[in-house]
Coordinates of C-alpha atoms and ligand atoms in Angstrom, one line a residue:
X24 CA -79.0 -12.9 -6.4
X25 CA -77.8 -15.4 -8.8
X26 CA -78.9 -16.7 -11.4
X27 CA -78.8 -13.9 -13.7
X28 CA -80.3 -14.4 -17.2
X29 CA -78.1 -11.5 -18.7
X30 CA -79.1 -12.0 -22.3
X31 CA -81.5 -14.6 -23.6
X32 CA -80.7 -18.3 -22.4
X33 CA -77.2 -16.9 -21.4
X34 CA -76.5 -16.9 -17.5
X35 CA -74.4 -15.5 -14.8
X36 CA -74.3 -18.5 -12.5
X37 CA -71.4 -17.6 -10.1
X38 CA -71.3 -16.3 -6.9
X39 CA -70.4 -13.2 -4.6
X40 CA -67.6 -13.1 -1.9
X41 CA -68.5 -10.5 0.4
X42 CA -66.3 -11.1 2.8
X43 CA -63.1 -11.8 1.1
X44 CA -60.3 -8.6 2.1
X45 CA -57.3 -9.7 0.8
X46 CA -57.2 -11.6 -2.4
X47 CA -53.0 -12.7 -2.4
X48 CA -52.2 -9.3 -0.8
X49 CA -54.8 -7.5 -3.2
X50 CA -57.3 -5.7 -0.6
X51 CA -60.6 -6.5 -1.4
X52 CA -62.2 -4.2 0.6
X53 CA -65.5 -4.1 -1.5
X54 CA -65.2 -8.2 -1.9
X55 CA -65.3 -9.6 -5.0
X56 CA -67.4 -12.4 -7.1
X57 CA -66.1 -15.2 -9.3
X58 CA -68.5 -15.1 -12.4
X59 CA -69.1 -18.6 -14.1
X60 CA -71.8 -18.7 -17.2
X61 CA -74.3 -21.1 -18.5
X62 CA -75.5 -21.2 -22.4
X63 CA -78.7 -22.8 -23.0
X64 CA -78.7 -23.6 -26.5
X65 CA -79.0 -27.1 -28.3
X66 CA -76.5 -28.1 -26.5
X67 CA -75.4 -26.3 -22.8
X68 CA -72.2 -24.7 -22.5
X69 CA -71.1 -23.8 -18.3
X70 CA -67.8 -21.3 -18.8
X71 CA -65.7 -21.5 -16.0
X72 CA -66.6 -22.3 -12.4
X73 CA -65.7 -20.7 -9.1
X74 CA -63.6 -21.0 -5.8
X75 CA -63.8 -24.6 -4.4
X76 CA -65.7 -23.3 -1.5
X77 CA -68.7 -22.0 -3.3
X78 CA -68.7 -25.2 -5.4
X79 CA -72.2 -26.2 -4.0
X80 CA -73.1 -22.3 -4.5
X81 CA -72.6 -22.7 -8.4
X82 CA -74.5 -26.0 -8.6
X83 CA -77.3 -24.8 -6.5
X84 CA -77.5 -21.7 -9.4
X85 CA -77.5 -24.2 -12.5
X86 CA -80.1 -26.3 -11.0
X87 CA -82.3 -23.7 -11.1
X88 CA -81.8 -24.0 -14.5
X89 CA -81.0 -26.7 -15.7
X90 CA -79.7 -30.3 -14.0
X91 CA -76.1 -30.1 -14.2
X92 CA -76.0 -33.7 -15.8
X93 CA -77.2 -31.6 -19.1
X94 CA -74.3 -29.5 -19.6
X95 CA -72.8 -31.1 -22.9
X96 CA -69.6 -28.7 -22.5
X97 CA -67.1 -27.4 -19.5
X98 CA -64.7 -24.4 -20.8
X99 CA -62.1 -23.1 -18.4
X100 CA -60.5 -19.9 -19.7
X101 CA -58.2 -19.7 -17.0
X102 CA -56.6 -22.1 -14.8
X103 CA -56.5 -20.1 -11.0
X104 CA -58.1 -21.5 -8.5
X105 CA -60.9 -19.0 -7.9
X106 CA -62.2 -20.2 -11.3
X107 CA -61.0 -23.7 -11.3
X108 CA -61.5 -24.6 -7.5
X109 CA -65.4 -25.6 -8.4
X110 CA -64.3 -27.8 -11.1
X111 CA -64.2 -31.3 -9.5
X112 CA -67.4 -31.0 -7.6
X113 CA -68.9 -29.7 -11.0
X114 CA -67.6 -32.4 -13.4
X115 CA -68.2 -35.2 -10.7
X116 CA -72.0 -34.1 -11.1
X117 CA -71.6 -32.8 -15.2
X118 CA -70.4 -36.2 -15.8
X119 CA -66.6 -37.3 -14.8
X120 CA -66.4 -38.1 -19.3
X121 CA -68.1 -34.8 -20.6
X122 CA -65.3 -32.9 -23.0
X123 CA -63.5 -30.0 -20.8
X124 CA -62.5 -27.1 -23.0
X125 CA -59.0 -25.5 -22.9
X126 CA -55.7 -23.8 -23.9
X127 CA -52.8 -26.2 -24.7
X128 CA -51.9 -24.7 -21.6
X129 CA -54.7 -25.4 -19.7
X130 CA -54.4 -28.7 -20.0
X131 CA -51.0 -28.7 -19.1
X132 CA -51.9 -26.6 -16.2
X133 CA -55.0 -28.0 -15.1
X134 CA -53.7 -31.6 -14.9
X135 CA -51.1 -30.1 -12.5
X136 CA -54.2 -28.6 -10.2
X137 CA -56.3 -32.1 -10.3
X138 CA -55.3 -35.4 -10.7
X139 CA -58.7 -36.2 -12.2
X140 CA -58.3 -37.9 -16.1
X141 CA -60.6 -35.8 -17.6
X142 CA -61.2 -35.6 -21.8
X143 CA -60.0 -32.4 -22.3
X144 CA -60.1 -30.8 -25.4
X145 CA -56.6 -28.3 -25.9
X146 CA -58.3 -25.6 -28.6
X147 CA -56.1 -22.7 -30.0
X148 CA -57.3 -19.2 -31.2
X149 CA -59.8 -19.4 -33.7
X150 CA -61.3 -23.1 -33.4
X151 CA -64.7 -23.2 -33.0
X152 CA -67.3 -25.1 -31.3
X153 CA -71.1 -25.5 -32.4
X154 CA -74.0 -25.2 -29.8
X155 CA -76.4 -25.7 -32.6
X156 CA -77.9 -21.7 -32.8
X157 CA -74.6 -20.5 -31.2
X158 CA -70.8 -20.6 -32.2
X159 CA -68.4 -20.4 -29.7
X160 CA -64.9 -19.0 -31.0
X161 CA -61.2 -19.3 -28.7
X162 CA -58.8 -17.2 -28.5
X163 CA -55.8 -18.0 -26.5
X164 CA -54.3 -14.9 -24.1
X165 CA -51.1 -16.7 -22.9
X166 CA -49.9 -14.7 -19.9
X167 CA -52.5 -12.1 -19.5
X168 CA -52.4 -13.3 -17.4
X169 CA -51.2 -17.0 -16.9
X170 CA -49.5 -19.0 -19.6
X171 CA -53.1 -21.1 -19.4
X172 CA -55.3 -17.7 -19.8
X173 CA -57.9 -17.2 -22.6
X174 CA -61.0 -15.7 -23.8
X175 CA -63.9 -16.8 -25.1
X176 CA -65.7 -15.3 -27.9
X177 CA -70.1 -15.9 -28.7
X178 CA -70.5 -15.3 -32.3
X179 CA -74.1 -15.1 -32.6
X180 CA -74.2 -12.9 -29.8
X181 CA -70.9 -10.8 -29.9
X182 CA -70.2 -11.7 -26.2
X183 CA -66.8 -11.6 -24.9
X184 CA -65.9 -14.3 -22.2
X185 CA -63.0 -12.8 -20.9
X186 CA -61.7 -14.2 -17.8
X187 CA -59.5 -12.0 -15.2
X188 CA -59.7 -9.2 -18.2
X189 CA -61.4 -5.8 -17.8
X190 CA -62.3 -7.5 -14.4
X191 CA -62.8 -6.1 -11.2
X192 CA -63.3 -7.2 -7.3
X193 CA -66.3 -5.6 -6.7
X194 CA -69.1 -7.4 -4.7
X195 CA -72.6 -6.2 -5.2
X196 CA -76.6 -7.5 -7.0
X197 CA -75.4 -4.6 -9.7
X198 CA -74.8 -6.6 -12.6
X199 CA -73.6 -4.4 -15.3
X200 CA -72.1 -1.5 -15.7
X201 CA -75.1 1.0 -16.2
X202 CA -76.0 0.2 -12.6
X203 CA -72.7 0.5 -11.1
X204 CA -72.1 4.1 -13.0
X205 CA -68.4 5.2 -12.9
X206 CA -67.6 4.6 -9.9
X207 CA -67.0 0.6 -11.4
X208 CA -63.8 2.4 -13.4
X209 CA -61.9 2.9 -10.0
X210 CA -62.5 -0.8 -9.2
X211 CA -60.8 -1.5 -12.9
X212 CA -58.1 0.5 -12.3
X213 CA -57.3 -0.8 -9.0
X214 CA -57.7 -4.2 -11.0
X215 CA -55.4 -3.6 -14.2
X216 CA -52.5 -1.8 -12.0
X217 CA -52.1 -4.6 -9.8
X218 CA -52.8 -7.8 -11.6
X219 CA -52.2 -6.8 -15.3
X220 CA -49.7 -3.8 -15.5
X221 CA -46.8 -6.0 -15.8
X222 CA -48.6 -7.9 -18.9
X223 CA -49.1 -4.2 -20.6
X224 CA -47.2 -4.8 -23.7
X225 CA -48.8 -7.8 -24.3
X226 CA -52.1 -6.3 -23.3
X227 CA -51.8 -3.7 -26.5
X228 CA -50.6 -7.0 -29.0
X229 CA -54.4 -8.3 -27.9
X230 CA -56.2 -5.4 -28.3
X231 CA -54.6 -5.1 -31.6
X232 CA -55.6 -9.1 -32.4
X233 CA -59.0 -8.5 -31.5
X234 CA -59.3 -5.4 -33.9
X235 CA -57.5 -7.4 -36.4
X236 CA -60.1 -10.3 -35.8
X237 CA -62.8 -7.5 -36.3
X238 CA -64.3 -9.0 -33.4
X239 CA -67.9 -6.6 -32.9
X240 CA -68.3 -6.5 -28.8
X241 CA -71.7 -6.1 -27.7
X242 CA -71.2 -7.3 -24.3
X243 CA -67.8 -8.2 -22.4
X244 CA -68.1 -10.8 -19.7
X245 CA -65.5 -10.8 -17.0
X246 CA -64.8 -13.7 -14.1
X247 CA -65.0 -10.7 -11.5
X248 CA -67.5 -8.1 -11.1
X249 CA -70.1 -6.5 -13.1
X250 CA -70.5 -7.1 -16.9
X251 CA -70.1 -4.4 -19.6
X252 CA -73.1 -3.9 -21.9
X253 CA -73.5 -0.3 -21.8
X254 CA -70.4 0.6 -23.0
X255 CA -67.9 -2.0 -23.6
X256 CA -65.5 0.4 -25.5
X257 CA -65.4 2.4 -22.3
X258 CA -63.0 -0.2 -20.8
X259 CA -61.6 -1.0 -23.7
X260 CA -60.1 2.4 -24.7
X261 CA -59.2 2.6 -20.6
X262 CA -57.3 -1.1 -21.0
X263 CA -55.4 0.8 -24.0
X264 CA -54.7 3.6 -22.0
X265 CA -53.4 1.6 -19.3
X266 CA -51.4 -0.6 -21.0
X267 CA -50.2 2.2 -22.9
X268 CA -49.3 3.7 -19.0
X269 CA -50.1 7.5 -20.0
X270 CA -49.5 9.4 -17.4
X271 CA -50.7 12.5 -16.0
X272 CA -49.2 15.5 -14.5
X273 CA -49.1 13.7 -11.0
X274 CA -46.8 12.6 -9.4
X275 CA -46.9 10.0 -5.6
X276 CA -44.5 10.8 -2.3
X277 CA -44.7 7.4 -0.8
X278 CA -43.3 7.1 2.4
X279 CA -42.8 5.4 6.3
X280 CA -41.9 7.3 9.1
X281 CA -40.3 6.2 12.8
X282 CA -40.6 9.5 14.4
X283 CA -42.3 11.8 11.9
X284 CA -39.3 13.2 10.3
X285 CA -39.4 11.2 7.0
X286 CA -43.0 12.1 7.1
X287 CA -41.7 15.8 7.7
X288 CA -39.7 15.9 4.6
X289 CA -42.6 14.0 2.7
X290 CA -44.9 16.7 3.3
X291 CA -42.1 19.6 2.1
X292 CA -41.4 17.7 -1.1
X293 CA -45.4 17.2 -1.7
X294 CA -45.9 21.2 -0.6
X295 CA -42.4 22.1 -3.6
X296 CA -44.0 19.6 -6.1
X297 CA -48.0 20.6 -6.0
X298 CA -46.1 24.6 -6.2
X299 CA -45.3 23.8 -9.9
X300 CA -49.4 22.9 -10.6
X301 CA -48.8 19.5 -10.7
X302 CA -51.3 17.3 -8.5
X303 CA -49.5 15.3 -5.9
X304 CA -50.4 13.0 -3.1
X305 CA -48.2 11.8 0.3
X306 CA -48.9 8.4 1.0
X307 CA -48.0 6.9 4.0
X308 CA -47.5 3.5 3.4
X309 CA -49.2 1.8 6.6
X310 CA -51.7 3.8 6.4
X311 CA -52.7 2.4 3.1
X312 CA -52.8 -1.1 1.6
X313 CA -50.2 -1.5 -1.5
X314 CA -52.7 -2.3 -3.7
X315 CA -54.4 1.1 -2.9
X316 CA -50.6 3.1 -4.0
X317 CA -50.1 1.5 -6.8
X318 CA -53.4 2.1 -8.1
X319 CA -51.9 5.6 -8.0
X320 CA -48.9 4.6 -8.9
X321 CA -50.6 3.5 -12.5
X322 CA -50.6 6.7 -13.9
X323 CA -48.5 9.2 -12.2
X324 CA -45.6 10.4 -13.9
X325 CA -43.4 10.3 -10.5
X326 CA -42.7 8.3 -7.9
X327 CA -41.0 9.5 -4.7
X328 CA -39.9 7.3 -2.3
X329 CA -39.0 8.3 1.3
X330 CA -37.6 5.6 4.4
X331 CA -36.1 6.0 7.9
X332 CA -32.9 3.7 7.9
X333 CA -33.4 1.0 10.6
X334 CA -30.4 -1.3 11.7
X335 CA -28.6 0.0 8.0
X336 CA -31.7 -1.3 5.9
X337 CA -34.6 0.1 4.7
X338 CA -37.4 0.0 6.6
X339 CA -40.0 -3.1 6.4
X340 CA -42.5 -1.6 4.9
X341 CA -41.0 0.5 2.1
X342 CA -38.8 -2.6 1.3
X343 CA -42.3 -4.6 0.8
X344 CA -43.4 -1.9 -1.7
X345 CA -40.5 -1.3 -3.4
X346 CA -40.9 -5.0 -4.0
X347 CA -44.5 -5.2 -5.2
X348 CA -43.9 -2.1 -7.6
X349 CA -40.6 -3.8 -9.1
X350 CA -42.7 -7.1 -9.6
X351 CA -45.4 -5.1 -11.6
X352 CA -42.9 -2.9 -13.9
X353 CA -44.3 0.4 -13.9
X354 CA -42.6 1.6 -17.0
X355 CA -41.1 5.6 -17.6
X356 CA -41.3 7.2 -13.9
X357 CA -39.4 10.0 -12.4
X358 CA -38.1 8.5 -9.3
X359 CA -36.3 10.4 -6.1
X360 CA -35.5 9.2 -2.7
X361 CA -35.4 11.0 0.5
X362 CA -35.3 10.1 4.6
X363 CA -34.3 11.1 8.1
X364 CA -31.8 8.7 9.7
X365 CA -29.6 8.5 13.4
X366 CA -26.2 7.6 12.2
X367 CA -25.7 5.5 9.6
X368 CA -28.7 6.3 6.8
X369 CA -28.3 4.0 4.0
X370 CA -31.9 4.1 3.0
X371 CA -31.7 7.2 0.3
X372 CA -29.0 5.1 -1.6
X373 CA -30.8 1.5 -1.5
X374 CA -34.2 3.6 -2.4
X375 CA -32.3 4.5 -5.4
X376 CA -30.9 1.6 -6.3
X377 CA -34.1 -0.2 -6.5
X378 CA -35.5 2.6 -8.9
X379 CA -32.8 2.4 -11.1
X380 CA -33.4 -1.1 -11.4
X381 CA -36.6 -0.3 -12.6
X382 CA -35.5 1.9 -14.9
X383 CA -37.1 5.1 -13.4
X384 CA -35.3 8.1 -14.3
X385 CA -33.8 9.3 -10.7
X386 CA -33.1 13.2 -10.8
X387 CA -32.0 13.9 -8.1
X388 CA -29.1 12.1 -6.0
X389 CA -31.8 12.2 -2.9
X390 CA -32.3 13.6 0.5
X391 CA -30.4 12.4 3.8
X392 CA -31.7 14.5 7.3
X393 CA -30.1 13.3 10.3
X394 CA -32.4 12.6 13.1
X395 CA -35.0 15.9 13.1
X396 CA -35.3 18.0 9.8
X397 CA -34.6 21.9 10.8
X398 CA -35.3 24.4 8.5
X399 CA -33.1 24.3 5.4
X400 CA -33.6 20.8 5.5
X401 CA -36.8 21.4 4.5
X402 CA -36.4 23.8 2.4
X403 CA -34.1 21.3 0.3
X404 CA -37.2 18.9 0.5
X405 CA -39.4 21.9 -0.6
X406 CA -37.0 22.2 -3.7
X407 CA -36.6 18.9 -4.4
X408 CA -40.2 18.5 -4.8
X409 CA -40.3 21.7 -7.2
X410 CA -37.5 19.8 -9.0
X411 CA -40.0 16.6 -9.5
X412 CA -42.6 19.4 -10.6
X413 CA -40.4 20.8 -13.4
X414 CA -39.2 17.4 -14.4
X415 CA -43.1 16.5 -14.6
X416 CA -43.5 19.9 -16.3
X417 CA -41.3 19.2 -18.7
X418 CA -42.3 16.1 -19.5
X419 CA -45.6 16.2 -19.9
Ligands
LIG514 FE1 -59.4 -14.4 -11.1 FE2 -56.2 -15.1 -12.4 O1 -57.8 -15.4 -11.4

């Protein structure tokens, strides 16, 4: 139920998708919602705006509040379409001339989205602009996680607006995170591993800025999911953690079978690996989304990879996640590489390949098993997982 009056004269006035499951190849399977906020001060502030097809969605919200035709200021931390897609429908009824506020690269970016002139207003970290009572401070975030991204910051109120950051998709009428309870954190995880990971280093030069800036946080306001009051520093000192990617003494076996012998060997390397006390899980990869695996990915300290070879290649779907994982640069993994093959088995050795391009540390020159693994080949998978264990072991 929208509006939300989440502090006083400050309101949630986006919407919830219930029914999105796949946000570009991110499965949503518990939706999402594209937050947008109003301040009602002297003068009225709307912070982003929502997917194009909710536009009448958001305007239905503010008029409950307020006309539309009296918000004095439009701010668009982030350029992407599920937070710019309301924005014509919303300035055609704010007023085609009001000021739009932006990054320098949010103007650029914008004005590539909509060929609308609109007045906007290019701020940079630090400028400020009055709503009488209430200060509203910028502070650009270029790339975390589009060159256009930024968050803004309510004085008065020590309210962080911060776009995609410490988001999550997650649909529900919880509101903040003392209703969701911890279950929220998952949803965040799943959120940082496969939208932010690759943006980690510059994830830890922000957090850093903002302690510099001694910015106090009482509340942190994302444009997906629920809204940290309780305890913003609890997904703060997660975001660190993250971005940091500590890892724990786990390690993934992520694998697709033909014929059940890849997932054979799988289960032997899982079996030698979780012998050396290190938590492990087999993932089979069409049995679950990419998004899901690399949500364990985040903070395993291995990743083992296992593929049939079909017509000399990998197959499909391991080449699809090898793919996704590369784009998101898991940094500092233990990588192997294992699977059953009829006669020509290139898989092991283009598995391999990928990992060393991402720098993974690959200890082991991998497992070949033609056709149907017998029993010392899976015995070699058994000690190739205990291998993974010890290097884990060692490591950690
Ligand atoms: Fe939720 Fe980068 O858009």
């Amino acid at each position: 139920m929208r509006p939300v009056e989440i502090t006083k004269g400050i309101y949630d006035v986006g919407v919830i998708d219930w029914n999105i499951r796949d946000f570009h190849g991110y499965s949503t399977y518990r939706g999402t919602s594209y937050n947008a906020f109003l301040i009602v001060d002297e003068k009225i502030a709307l912070i982003d705006t929502v997917k194009k097809t909710y536009s009448d969605q958001l305007l239905d919200n503010i008029s409950k509040i307020i006309d539309p035709k009296k918000i004095d200021y439009v701010i668009s931390n982030h350029t992407e379409m599920d937070h710019s897609g309301a924005l014509p429908r919303v300035m055609h009824r704010v007023g085609e001339d009001k000021p739009l506020y932006c990054s320098k690269m949010g103007a650029n970016n914008l004005a590539r989205h909509f060929p609308q002139k609109w007045d906007y207003h290019a701020v940079g970290t630090g400028e400020e602009l009055s709503l009488g009572n209430r200060t509203l401070t910028f502070l650009e975030t270029r790339m975390v996680h589009w060159p256009d991204s930024m968050f803004t910051y309510l004085k008065e109120d020590k309210i962080l607006f911060s776009s995609d950051g410490f988001g999550q998709h997650y649909a529900g009428h919880e509101r903040f995170d003392d209703q969701t309870g911890d279950d929220i954190m998952l949803h965040a995880k799943k959120y940082f591993a496969n939208i932010l990971l690759l943006y980690s280093p510059l994830i830890l030069k922000l957090l850093d800025t903002v302690a510099q800036l001694g910015l106090e946080i009482n509340m942190i306001c994302p444009d997906h999911g629920i809204i940290w009051r309780k305890d913003p520093g609890k997904i703060i000192n997660a975001y660190a953690k993250w971005a940091k990617q500590e890892q724990e003494k786990k390690a993934v076996v992520v694998y697709d079978t033909m014929w059940h012998s890849t997932e054979a060997m799988a289960d032997e390397i899982a079996a030698g690996i979780a012998s050396e006390g290190v938590s492990v899980r087999p993932i089979h990869i069409r049995s679950s989304h990419r998004s899901e695996i690399m949500t364990e990915v985040l903070d395993a300290a291995a990743v083992v990879v296992g593929s049939p070879t079909l017509n000399n290649q990998l197959f499909p779907t391991v080449s699809d996640f090898l793919v996704y994982m590369k784009g998101l640069k898991p940094l500092n993994k233990i990588g192997a590489a294992f699977g059953s093959y009829g006669w020509s088995g290139e898989a092991v050795k283009l598995i391999n390949k990928e990992l060393e391009t991402m720098k993974f540390d690959v200890i082991d020159p991998g497992i070949r098993i033609q056709y149907v693994p017998e029993k010392k080949g899976l015995e070699a998978c058994f000690d190739l997982g205990k291998k993974v264990g010890q290097a884990i072991n060692e490591k950690i």
